[in-house]
C-alpha cells in the first residue's frame, strides 16, 4: 500500500535483529520453551509498531531508519515479514486501555521527527518452528504474556484502525447488603473480590442498616480497600498463637517468651502474641531506643522511618511489605511496590526528597510445575 497520498491509515513496522547478529530475546524465549517441555527448532522475535496517521513513504522510511531500529544490529520492515513455511506466528499486544509506555514514547518521537501526530500501538511477534499451533499459543499465554492485560493472536494482527476508548456513562449502583445471611455475605465478599472476612462484612452491614440504606458499589469497594491487607497489614497486626515444633521441647527453647512485650505462655505451653508487629519488630526497636540508641529519629509514626545521617540530616527509609500483584500482573505489582516507596518518602514530615528506590520483590520457586500454580496466577519464571 502506498502512503504517498497522506491518507490516514495504519502502517505496521516490524523490527528484528539482523541475521548476522545474536538475538538475546529469541534465545531467552527458546530457553523458556525448553523449561516448559517444548523443543522448538527455531525461535524468532520481532518488535511490532502500528502507526496510524497521515504518513507518506518518505516519513515512514525516516521513522524506520532513524527512530525504531538500530541500523547496526536491527532491520525494520513495513508490513509483515515473511515467515518460515513451518512457523507458527503468535503475537502479543496490550489490550485497549492498558498503559503502553513504549507507544507513548514513539508517538512523541514521531511528532518531533516528522511534525505529524500519529496514534501508536506496540506488540511482539514470535515465530516458532517445530511447535504446533496449540502448544505455541499455550506457551505464549503462560510464559510470554498475561491475559489480564494482553491480547494474544495466532498469526499477524492487522487492524483496520487502532482500538479507541468509548464513552462510559456513569451509573450509580447500590449493592443489596441489608438482610443478607452470613452465607450471602461470604459469597458477596468473594464474588465482588472484596477479600473481607465475615466479621468485617457483618460490621459493614450493621453500619448501613443503621443508616437505613444499602451502600453504593463505590462505598463498598472503598471500605474494602481501606480495610485491605495492603493498607492495614492485618496479618502483621494479628494476634498469633505459636506452637513449638513437634520435635522440639519447650524446655530447650532459648527464648524466654514471657519476658517479651505482648507475649504470654498458655497452659498448653503455646505462646500467645498480641499484635505481631507491635510485639516483635516495633518492640525490639523501642527497646534499643530505650537503651540509648539515638539514631532512629522517627519510627512507626510517619509514612516512612527516619534515621540520623549526621547532626544535620536524616534519611527516610521505606520498604514495601506486599508482593501479591506480582503473581497476577508483575509489571503493575512492581510499580505498586516501587511507587509506594517513593510516595511514602515524599509523604514523610513536610515532604522528603527521594534519592534512591528500595523495594523488595519476591518470586515463587522457579521450578514450580505449571499445573501446581493457583488458578489465574503466572509462573514465577
GROMACS .gro file of C-alpha atoms in nm, residues 41 58 60 65 77 80 87 89 105 126 133 153 189 204 206 235 245 266-267 287-289 309 315-316 371 373 380:
model
   28
   41UNK     CA    1   1.374  -2.600   1.614
   58UNK     CA    2   0.935   0.921   0.296
   60UNK     CA    3   0.784   0.605   0.714
   65UNK     CA    4   1.580   0.413   0.989
   77UNK     CA    5   1.040  -0.358   0.751
   80UNK     CA    6   0.451  -0.843   0.766
   87UNK     CA    7   0.644  -2.140   1.159
   89UNK     CA    8   0.326  -1.696   1.442
  105UNK     CA    9   0.750   0.741   2.364
  126UNK     CA   10   0.703  -1.467   1.800
  133UNK     CA   11  -0.026  -2.407   1.696
  153UNK     CA   12  -0.336  -1.369   1.839
  189UNK     CA   13  -1.718  -1.077   4.962
  204UNK     CA   14  -2.033  -0.304   5.728
  206UNK     CA   15  -2.465  -0.323   6.062
  235UNK     CA   16  -0.168  -1.033   5.922
  245UNK     CA   17   0.769  -2.777   6.650
  266UNK     CA   18  -0.060  -2.065   7.764
  267UNK     CA   19  -0.136  -2.375   7.975
  287UNK     CA   20   1.393  -0.137   7.338
  288UNK     CA   21   1.706  -0.028   7.155
  289UNK     CA   22   1.598   0.335   7.177
  309UNK     CA   23   2.276   1.051   5.888
  315UNK     CA   24   1.738   0.975   5.595
  316UNK     CA   25   1.388   0.841   5.530
  371UNK     CA   26  -0.008  -2.749   3.693
  373UNK     CA   27   0.004  -2.292   4.016
  380UNK     CA   28   0.748  -1.742   3.875
   0.00000   0.00000   0.00000
